[in-house]
Amino acid sequence: MVKRKHIIIILLALLIAVVAAVYCFQGEAKKITKQFTLLSELASKDGDEGNLTMARRAQQISRLFAEKCDIKANLAFLSGTYARQEISGLAARARSQFSRLSVRFYDLNIEFPDEDTPTVTVTGRASGRLRGGDAFDDVLELECSLRKFDDSWLFTTIEAVEVLEK
Amino acid sequence: MATHDKIRRFLLPPISPKTLLRIVLVALCAYLFFGHICIPLRIRGHSMEPTYHNGGFNFCWRPAFLFTTPSQHDLVLVRFAGRKVMLLKRVVAIEGQRVEFRNGKLFVDGLNVDEPYVHYPCRWDLPPRQVKKGCVYVVGDNRSMPMSNHSFGQASSERITGAPLW
């Protein structure tokens, strides 16, 4: 009788632990999704911006990244390890090329190989108009790694997945 | 029955539990079939002209390669990003084969391949390369544009989602 009681208590405790872990990870997954939403909002622009707004946006974008972030892309000049300040400059230069820019992330797939470093596979879509007037619409699959710093998930790696290798 | 009662019954028929169950089952079957087995597609781009036209409509038939593997000249849909973005291309070589283009002509393992589906002139020159294990080499049918403007190359067989229905 006592043994059965112990087994039930242990099972209940395990169940509570599992539910708490699932809830906790879901909570963390939501925080990560929020970071992508924020990045999408900050990167997008609808019309010309003043220099101050542009600088402020670039600064806000850089705060979503860790002190050091690896970017791996098909374009050799873009790939490398960037400090936060460099990300700010990169974001400002990139956004200045467009008169209109819409950046969206969807089909997020978040995995936690370990608690501290989730990996996210996401579809990134950038569309809009270049300063020269040409319209563009590009889609990429991205693999991102994040790490938690002071209760905020920050990007540490962003890699463009190469689907077709010539 | 008065006329207005007839009109009301026609426009707002009484829903019995059986009818409701039928509606739910049909909706569920439609979701499963069109969401996971036969996925509707809208074709964007000109890389498969004249076989498929920009703006065209088709379905991705997912069971196409359930029991077989894609072979040369098969039309395939390659998952490009997330669940919604696919590339519609044609398989020109399978794993282990050597692919090259000489003055627009396709050579596989040193032999010129007859491609009746290529209607537009092509001037591509691509040195020979081996298709890796677990990959297939895919190219569009419209090779009239410069090589750098055409998305083609070897893709992992795991990314092949299905085949166009027609």
XYZ file of C-alpha atoms in Angstrom:
332
model
C 0.000 0.000 0.000
C 2.770 2.412 0.973
C 4.811 1.431 -2.093
C 1.857 2.105 -4.400
C 1.358 5.495 -2.764
C 5.021 6.336 -3.368
C 4.795 5.285 -7.015
C 1.739 7.468 -7.551
C 3.440 10.468 -5.940
C 6.571 9.957 -8.071
C 4.488 9.645 -11.243
C 2.531 12.772 -10.375
C 5.738 14.687 -9.693
C 7.159 13.519 -13.036
C 3.996 14.553 -14.830
C 4.113 18.005 -13.241
C 7.800 18.318 -14.193
C 7.077 17.347 -17.818
C 4.155 19.773 -18.085
C 6.267 22.546 -16.511
C 9.162 21.834 -18.906
C 6.855 21.876 -21.938
C 5.233 25.101 -20.739
C 8.629 26.638 -20.041
C 9.986 25.754 -23.503
C 6.806 26.989 -25.140
C 7.309 30.216 -23.246
C 10.892 30.406 -24.542
C 9.758 29.542 -28.082
C 7.291 32.431 -27.931
C 10.077 34.783 -26.806
C 12.225 33.632 -29.738
C 9.349 34.117 -32.194
C 8.914 37.613 -30.776
C 12.559 38.402 -31.608
C 11.942 37.477 -35.244
C 8.791 39.599 -35.306
C 10.750 42.515 -33.869
C 13.548 42.067 -36.399
C 10.973 41.990 -39.186
C 9.346 45.230 -37.964
C 12.642 47.048 -37.491
C 14.135 45.939 -40.821
C 11.059 46.886 -42.869
C 10.523 50.393 -44.136
C 7.696 52.073 -45.969
C 9.089 55.092 -47.782
C 12.042 57.362 -47.098
C 13.306 57.867 -43.576
C 15.233 60.688 -42.002
C 18.862 60.061 -41.024
C 18.000 60.050 -37.334
C 15.235 57.451 -37.776
C 17.505 55.337 -39.942
C 20.307 55.458 -37.353
C 17.912 54.675 -34.497
C 16.456 51.699 -36.372
C 19.925 50.369 -37.189
C 20.877 50.666 -33.520
C 17.706 48.832 -32.454
C 18.406 46.068 -34.974
C 21.945 45.613 -33.659
C 20.583 45.134 -30.109
C 18.881 41.939 -31.290
C 22.315 40.455 -31.962
C 24.938 39.124 -29.574
C 28.306 40.906 -29.169
C 29.666 38.652 -31.898
C 27.496 37.214 -34.642
C 28.438 34.911 -37.510
C 26.735 35.550 -40.817
C 27.090 32.919 -43.524
C 25.633 33.798 -46.897
C 26.115 32.900 -50.565
C 27.557 36.375 -51.082
C 31.215 36.238 -49.960
C 31.353 39.955 -49.058
C 28.493 39.501 -46.591
C 29.843 36.433 -44.794
C 31.915 36.894 -41.659
C 31.906 37.506 -37.937
C 30.456 40.868 -36.995
C 30.537 42.880 -33.803
C 27.314 44.554 -32.708
C 28.437 47.980 -33.946
C 29.294 46.487 -37.326
C 25.801 44.963 -37.519
C 24.388 48.426 -36.926
C 26.420 49.827 -39.835
C 25.538 46.863 -42.049
C 21.834 47.253 -41.320
C 21.935 50.995 -42.031
C 23.790 50.524 -45.340
C 21.522 47.658 -46.426
C 18.286 49.513 -45.610
C 19.463 52.656 -47.365
C 19.524 50.710 -50.671
C 15.729 50.442 -50.619
C 12.968 52.993 -50.920
C 10.507 50.363 -49.686
C 11.334 47.159 -47.885
C 9.230 44.436 -46.336
C 10.989 41.713 -44.337
C 8.936 38.819 -43.076
C 9.742 35.559 -41.318
C 7.450 32.540 -41.357
C 7.410 28.758 -41.020
C 9.540 29.029 -37.883
C 10.774 25.696 -36.613
C 12.423 26.055 -33.210
C 14.471 23.240 -31.724
C 16.306 23.089 -28.428
C 19.250 20.674 -28.863
C 20.222 22.033 -25.467
C 18.444 24.503 -23.192
C 20.777 27.441 -23.845
C 21.239 27.391 -27.634
C 18.094 26.916 -29.694
C 18.341 26.551 -33.467
C 15.661 28.042 -35.658
C 14.938 27.134 -39.271
C 12.881 29.887 -40.836
C 11.752 31.181 -44.210
C 12.813 34.780 -44.749
C 11.127 36.888 -47.396
C 12.341 40.329 -48.473
C 10.375 42.328 -50.999
C 10.064 45.948 -52.004
C 11.656 48.485 -54.268
C 15.271 49.507 -54.733
C 16.269 53.179 -54.882
C 16.663 52.834 -58.653
C 12.989 51.864 -58.954
C 13.378 48.115 -59.568
C 11.027 45.855 -57.669
C 12.381 42.724 -56.037
C 11.054 39.713 -54.167
C 13.442 37.194 -52.634
C 12.959 34.152 -50.451
C 15.574 32.277 -48.464
C 15.702 29.500 -45.932
C 17.720 30.586 -42.912
C 19.233 28.628 -40.054
C 19.717 30.764 -36.979
C 21.226 30.142 -33.571
C 20.378 32.224 -30.542
C 21.657 32.506 -26.998
C 20.127 33.994 -23.891
C 21.751 37.119 -22.490
C 20.061 38.840 -19.529
C 16.707 37.192 -20.214
C 16.784 38.173 -23.921
C 17.358 35.829 -26.829
C 19.994 37.301 -29.149
C 21.158 36.070 -32.549
C 24.599 34.462 -32.616
C 24.553 32.845 -36.073
C 22.539 33.442 -39.211
C 23.173 31.129 -42.124
C 21.499 31.158 -45.551
C 20.786 27.557 -46.545
C 22.099 26.712 -49.984
C 19.474 24.477 -51.568
C 20.954 24.199 -55.068
C 24.687 23.771 -55.507
C 25.838 24.534 -59.028
C -45.556 26.129 -46.759
C -45.592 29.909 -47.210
C -43.176 31.299 -49.840
C -41.054 33.210 -47.351
C -40.691 30.027 -45.252
C -39.511 28.143 -48.367
C -36.970 30.867 -49.166
C -35.721 30.855 -45.586
C -35.363 27.055 -45.577
C -33.462 27.248 -48.870
C -31.063 29.940 -47.703
C -30.752 28.741 -44.111
C -31.438 24.996 -44.117
C -31.777 23.313 -40.749
C -28.547 21.563 -39.862
C -28.998 18.193 -38.271
C -26.195 16.574 -36.240
C -25.571 14.183 -39.169
C -25.190 17.088 -41.619
C -22.856 18.829 -39.227
C -20.773 15.674 -38.889
C -20.620 15.352 -42.702
C -19.475 18.970 -43.017
C -16.749 18.425 -40.416
C -15.583 15.187 -42.084
C -15.483 16.788 -45.554
C -13.551 19.770 -44.170
C -11.091 17.436 -42.422
C -10.597 15.297 -45.545
C -10.120 18.408 -47.678
C -7.553 19.768 -45.213
C -5.630 16.472 -45.161
C -5.791 15.942 -48.924
C -5.029 19.474 -50.130
C -2.777 20.311 -47.232
C -0.554 17.254 -47.206
C -1.141 15.006 -50.237
C -2.097 17.102 -53.230
C -0.913 20.644 -52.528
C -2.164 23.442 -54.814
C 0.556 25.555 -56.402
C 0.826 28.792 -58.277
C 3.772 28.888 -60.639
C 5.938 31.999 -60.511
C 8.843 32.634 -62.836
C 9.887 31.697 -66.343
C 12.508 29.030 -65.709
C 10.264 26.180 -66.871
C 8.907 27.802 -70.065
C 7.361 26.564 -72.310
C 6.525 23.451 -70.269
C 5.027 25.537 -67.473
C 4.109 29.199 -67.707
C 4.427 31.997 -65.205
C 1.136 32.392 -63.347
C 0.078 28.824 -64.093
C -1.699 26.540 -61.654
C -0.883 22.979 -60.653
C -0.708 20.582 -57.704
C 2.247 19.020 -55.925
C 1.477 15.292 -55.871
C 3.433 14.165 -52.820
C 3.082 10.376 -53.243
C 4.826 10.563 -56.661
C 8.167 9.398 -55.239
C 6.873 7.422 -52.295
C 7.993 4.059 -53.699
C 10.412 5.213 -56.398
C 13.289 7.648 -56.701
C 13.403 10.429 -59.289
C 15.139 9.525 -62.515
C 16.479 11.522 -65.444
C 13.909 13.800 -67.161
C 11.459 13.580 -64.223
C 9.761 16.784 -63.162
C 10.170 17.420 -59.453
C 9.240 19.930 -56.799
C 12.131 20.798 -54.525
C 11.427 22.318 -51.130
C 13.215 25.639 -51.234
C 12.165 27.350 -48.019
C 9.706 26.365 -45.301
C 6.586 24.464 -46.351
C 5.291 26.892 -48.937
C 8.126 27.726 -51.295
C 9.164 25.093 -53.841
C 11.235 25.008 -56.986
C 9.712 23.314 -60.032
C 12.593 21.794 -61.993
C 13.569 18.820 -64.104
C 16.046 16.116 -63.068
C 18.891 15.874 -65.594
C 21.260 13.626 -63.618
C 21.187 11.415 -60.536
C 23.770 10.631 -57.875
C 27.157 9.525 -59.106
C 26.734 10.913 -62.630
C 28.897 13.691 -64.098
C 27.055 16.703 -65.453
C 28.358 19.403 -67.751
C 27.139 21.932 -70.271
C 29.080 22.553 -73.488
C 27.842 25.413 -75.629
C 24.325 24.949 -74.287
C 24.212 21.167 -74.702
C 23.787 18.899 -71.703
C 26.309 16.081 -71.257
C 25.861 13.381 -68.647
C 28.788 10.994 -68.126
C 30.316 12.372 -71.313
C 27.285 11.625 -73.498
C 25.103 14.287 -75.098
C 21.560 14.056 -73.735
C 18.634 14.624 -76.052
C 16.278 17.166 -74.449
C 13.128 17.666 -76.540
C 11.584 19.834 -73.806
C 14.218 22.591 -74.242
C 12.834 24.920 -76.895
C 14.832 28.102 -76.437
C 18.480 28.575 -77.401
C 21.055 28.025 -74.678
C 24.726 29.034 -74.550
C 25.748 27.709 -71.193
C 29.194 26.381 -70.467
C 29.594 24.581 -67.172
C 32.641 22.438 -66.332
C 31.912 18.813 -65.392
C 30.876 18.081 -61.808
C 29.866 14.924 -60.014
C 26.434 14.641 -58.489
C 26.947 13.825 -54.809
C 25.458 10.811 -53.028
C 21.855 11.437 -52.013
C 21.462 14.280 -54.499
C 19.963 14.874 -57.916
C 20.888 17.537 -60.448
C 17.949 19.735 -61.424
C 17.649 22.389 -64.122
C 14.786 24.389 -65.601
C 13.644 23.909 -69.217
C 14.135 27.568 -70.121
C 17.866 28.119 -70.466
C 17.759 31.227 -72.636
C 18.868 33.484 -69.770
C 22.451 33.727 -68.469
C 23.468 30.868 -66.183
C 23.822 33.236 -63.227
C 20.123 34.186 -63.530
C 18.873 30.618 -63.499
C 18.510 28.634 -60.256
C 19.791 25.154 -60.915
C 22.181 22.644 -59.412
C 22.294 19.614 -57.196
C 19.748 19.298 -54.458
C 19.403 16.751 -51.706
C 16.838 14.045 -52.550
C 15.355 14.632 -49.102
C 14.190 18.033 -50.324
C 12.150 16.538 -53.156
C 8.579 17.041 -52.065
C 6.760 15.485 -55.009
C 5.932 15.927 -58.678
C 3.528 18.220 -60.534
C 0.196 16.525 -61.147
C 0.199 17.451 -64.852
